[in-house]
PDB file of C-alpha atoms in Angstrom:
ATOM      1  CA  UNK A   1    -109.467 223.986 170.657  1.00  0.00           C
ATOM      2  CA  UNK A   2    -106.811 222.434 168.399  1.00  0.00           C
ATOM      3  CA  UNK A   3    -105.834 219.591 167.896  1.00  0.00           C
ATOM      4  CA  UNK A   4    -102.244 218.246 168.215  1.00  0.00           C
ATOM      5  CA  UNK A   5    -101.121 214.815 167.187  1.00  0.00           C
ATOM      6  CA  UNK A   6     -99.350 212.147 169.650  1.00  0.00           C
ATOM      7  CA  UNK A   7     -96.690 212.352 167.106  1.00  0.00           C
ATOM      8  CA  UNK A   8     -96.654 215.965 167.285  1.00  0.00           C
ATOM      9  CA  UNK A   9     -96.391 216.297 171.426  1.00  0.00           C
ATOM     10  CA  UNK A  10     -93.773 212.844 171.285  1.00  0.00           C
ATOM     11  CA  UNK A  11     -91.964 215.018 169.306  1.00  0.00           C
ATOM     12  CA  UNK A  12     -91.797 218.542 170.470  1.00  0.00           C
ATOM     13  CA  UNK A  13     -91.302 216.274 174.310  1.00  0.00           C
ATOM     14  CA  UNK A  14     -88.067 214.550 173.199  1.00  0.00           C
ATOM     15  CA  UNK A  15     -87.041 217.864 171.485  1.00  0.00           C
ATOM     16  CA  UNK A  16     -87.706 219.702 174.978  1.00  0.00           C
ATOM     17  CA  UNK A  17     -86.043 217.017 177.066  1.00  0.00           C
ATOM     18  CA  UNK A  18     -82.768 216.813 175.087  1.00  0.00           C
ATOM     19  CA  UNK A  19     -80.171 219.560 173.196  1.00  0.00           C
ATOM     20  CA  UNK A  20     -79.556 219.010 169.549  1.00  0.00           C
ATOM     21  CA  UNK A  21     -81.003 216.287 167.331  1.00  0.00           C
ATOM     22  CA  UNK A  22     -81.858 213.084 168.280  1.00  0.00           C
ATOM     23  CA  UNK A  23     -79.375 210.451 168.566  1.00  0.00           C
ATOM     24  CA  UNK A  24     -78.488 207.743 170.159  1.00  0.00           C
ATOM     25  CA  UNK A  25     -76.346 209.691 172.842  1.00  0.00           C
ATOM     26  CA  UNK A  26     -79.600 210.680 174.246  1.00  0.00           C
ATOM     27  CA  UNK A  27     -79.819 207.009 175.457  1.00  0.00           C
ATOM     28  CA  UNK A  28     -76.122 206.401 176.855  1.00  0.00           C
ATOM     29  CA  UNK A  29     -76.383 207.663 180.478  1.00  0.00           C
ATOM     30  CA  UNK A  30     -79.357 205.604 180.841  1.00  0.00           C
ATOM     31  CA  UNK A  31     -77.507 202.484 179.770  1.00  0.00           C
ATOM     32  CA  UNK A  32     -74.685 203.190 182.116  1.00  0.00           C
ATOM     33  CA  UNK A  33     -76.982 203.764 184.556  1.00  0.00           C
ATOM     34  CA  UNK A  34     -78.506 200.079 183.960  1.00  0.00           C
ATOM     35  CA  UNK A  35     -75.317 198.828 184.209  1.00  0.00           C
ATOM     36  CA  UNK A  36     -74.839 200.347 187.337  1.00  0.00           C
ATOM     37  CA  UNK A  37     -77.741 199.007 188.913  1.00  0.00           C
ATOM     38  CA  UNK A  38     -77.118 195.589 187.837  1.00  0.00           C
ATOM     39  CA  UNK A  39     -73.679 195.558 188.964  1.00  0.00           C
ATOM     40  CA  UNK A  40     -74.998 196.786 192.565  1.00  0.00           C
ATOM     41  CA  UNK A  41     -77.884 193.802 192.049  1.00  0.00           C
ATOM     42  CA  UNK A  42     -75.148 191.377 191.577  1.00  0.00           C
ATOM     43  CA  UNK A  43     -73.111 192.470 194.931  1.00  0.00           C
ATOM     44  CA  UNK A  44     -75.975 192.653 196.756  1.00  0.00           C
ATOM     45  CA  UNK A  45     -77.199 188.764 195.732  1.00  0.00           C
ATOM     46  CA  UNK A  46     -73.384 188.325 196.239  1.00  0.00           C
ATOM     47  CA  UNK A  47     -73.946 189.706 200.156  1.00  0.00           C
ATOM     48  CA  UNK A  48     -77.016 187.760 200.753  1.00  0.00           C
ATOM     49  CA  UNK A  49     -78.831 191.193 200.738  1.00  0.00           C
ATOM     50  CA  UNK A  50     -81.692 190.373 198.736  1.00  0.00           C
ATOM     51  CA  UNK A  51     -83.702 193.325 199.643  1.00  0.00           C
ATOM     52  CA  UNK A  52     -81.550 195.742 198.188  1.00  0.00           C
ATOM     53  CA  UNK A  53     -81.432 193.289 195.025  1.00  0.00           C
ATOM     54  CA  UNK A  54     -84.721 193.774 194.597  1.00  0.00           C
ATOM     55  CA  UNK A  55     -84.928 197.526 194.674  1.00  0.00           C
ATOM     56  CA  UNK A  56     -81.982 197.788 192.200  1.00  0.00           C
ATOM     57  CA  UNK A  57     -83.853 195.656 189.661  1.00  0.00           C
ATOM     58  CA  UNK A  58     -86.650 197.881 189.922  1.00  0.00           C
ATOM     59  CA  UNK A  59     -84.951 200.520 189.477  1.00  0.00           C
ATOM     60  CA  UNK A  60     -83.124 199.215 186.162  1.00  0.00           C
ATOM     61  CA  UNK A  61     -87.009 198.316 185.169  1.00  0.00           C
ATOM     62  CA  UNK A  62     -88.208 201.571 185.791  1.00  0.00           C
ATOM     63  CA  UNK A  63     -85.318 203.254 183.836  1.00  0.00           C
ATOM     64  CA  UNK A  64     -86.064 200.824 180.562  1.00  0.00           C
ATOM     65  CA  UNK A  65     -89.537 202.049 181.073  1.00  0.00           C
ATOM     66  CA  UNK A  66     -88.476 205.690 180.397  1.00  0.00           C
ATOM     67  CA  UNK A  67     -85.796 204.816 178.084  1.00  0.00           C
ATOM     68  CA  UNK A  68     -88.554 202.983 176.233  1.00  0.00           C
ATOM     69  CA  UNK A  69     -90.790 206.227 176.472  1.00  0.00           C
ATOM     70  CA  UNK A  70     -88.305 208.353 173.951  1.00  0.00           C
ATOM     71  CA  UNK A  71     -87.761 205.447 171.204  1.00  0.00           C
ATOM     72  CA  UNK A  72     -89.264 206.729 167.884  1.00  0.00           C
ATOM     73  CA  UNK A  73     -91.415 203.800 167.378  1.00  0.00           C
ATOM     74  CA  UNK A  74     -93.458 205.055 164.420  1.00  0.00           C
ATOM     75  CA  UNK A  75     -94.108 203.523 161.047  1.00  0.00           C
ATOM     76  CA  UNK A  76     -90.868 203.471 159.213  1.00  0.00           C
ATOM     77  CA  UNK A  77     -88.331 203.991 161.857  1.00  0.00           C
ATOM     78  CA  UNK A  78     -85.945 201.217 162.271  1.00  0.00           C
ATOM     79  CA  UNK A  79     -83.789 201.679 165.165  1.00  0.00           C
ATOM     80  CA  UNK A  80     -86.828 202.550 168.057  1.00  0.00           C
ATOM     81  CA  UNK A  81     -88.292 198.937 166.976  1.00  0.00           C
ATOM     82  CA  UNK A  82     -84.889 197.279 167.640  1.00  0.00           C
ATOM     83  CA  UNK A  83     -84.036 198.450 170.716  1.00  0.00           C
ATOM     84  CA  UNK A  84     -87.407 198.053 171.983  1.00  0.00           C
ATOM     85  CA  UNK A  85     -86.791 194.518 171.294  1.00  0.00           C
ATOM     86  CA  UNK A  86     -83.438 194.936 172.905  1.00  0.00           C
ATOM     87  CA  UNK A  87     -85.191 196.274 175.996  1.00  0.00           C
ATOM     88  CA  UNK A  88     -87.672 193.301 176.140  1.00  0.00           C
ATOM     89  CA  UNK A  89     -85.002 190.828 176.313  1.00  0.00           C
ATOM     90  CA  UNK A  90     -83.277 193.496 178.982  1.00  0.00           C
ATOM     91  CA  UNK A  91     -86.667 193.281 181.000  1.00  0.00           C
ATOM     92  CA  UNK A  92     -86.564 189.102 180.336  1.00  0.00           C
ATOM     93  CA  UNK A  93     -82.904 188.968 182.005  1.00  0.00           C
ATOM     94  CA  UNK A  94     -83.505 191.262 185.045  1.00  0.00           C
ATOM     95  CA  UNK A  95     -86.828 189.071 185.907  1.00  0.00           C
ATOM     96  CA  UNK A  96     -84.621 185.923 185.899  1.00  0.00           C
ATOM     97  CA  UNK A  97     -82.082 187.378 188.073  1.00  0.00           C
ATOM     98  CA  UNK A  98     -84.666 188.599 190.389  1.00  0.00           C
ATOM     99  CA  UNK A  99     -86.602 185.608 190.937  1.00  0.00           C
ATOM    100  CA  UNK A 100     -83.364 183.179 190.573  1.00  0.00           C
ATOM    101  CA  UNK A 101     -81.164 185.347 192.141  1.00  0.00           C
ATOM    102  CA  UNK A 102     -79.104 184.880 189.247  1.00  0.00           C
ATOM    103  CA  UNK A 103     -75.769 186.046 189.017  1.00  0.00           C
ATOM    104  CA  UNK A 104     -75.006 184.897 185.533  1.00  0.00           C
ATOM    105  CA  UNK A 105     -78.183 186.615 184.299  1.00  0.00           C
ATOM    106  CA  UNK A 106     -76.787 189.741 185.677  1.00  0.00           C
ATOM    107  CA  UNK A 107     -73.894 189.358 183.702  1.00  0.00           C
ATOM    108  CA  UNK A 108     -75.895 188.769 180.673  1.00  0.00           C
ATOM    109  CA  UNK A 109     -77.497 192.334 181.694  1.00  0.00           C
ATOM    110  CA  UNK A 110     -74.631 194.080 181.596  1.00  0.00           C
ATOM    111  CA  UNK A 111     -72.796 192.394 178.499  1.00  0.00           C
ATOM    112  CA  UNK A 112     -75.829 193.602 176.475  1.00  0.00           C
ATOM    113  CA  UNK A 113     -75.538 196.641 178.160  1.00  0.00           C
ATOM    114  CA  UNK A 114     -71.708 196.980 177.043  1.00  0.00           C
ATOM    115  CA  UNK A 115     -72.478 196.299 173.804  1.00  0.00           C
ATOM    116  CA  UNK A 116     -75.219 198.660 173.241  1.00  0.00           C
ATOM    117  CA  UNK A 117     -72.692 201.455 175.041  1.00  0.00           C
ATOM    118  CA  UNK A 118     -69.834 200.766 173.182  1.00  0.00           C
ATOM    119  CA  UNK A 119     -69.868 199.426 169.917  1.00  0.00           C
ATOM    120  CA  UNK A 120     -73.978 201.154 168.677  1.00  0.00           C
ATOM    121  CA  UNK A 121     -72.455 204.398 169.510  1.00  0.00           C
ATOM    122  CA  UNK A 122     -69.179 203.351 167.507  1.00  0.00           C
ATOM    123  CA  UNK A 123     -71.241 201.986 164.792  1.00  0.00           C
ATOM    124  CA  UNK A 124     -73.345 204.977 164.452  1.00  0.00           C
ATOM    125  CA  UNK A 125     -70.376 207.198 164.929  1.00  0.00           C
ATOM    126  CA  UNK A 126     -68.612 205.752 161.775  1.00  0.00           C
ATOM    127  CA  UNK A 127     -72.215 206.203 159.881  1.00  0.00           C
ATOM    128  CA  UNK A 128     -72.249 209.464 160.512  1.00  0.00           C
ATOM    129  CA  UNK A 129     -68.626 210.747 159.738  1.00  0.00           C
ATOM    130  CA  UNK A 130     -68.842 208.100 156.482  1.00  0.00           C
TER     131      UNK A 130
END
């Protein structure tokens, strides 16, 4: 029987998941989708409906869990690191607005959230074409 790597089947996974290279636009529908579940989170602590907060905050968890899955984390590799760290601190925020009920925490969320839409994809955008 042979024997493949973890790098080898992380590899030919994110190749099989995904069209073209790897790049960060892999990871923008899942931010938007955070942001969309913390915006919901935020109504519903806004409505008193703290049930549904709660699911949405899973949710968003669950998502940086998969999101978290495809980062190139390997020796070397710069950008999987950071944004692990990046989803840490994402993970940090959504537990304080769940057990606070915190609205300003879920703005936090989703100012990170902007950022790492708008102006990583920019940044890497101008890398590229430079």
């Amino acid at each position: 029987m042979n024997e493949i790597s973890m790098d080898a089947v992380s590899s030919t996974y994110r190749a099989a998941m995904f069209d073209g290279p790897p790049g960060l636009h892999w990871l923008q529908p899942g931010w938007r989708a955070l942001r969309y579940y913390g915006r919901r989170a935020r109504q519903a602590i806004e409505q008193g409906d703290l049930e549904t907060k709660a699911q949405l905050i899973a949710r968003a968890d669950e998502l940086l869990n998969v999101l978290s899955c495809v980062l190139d984390t390997s020796a070397g590799a710069t950008l999987g690191p950071a944004l692990m760290t990046v989803y840490s601190a994402l993970r940090f925020t959504l537990l304080r607005a769940n057990t606070e009920n915190s609205l300003d925490a879920l703005r936090d969320f989703d100012a990170a959230l902007s950022v790492l839409d708008h102006d990583m994809i920019k940044t890497s955008e101008s890398v590229v074409a430079a």
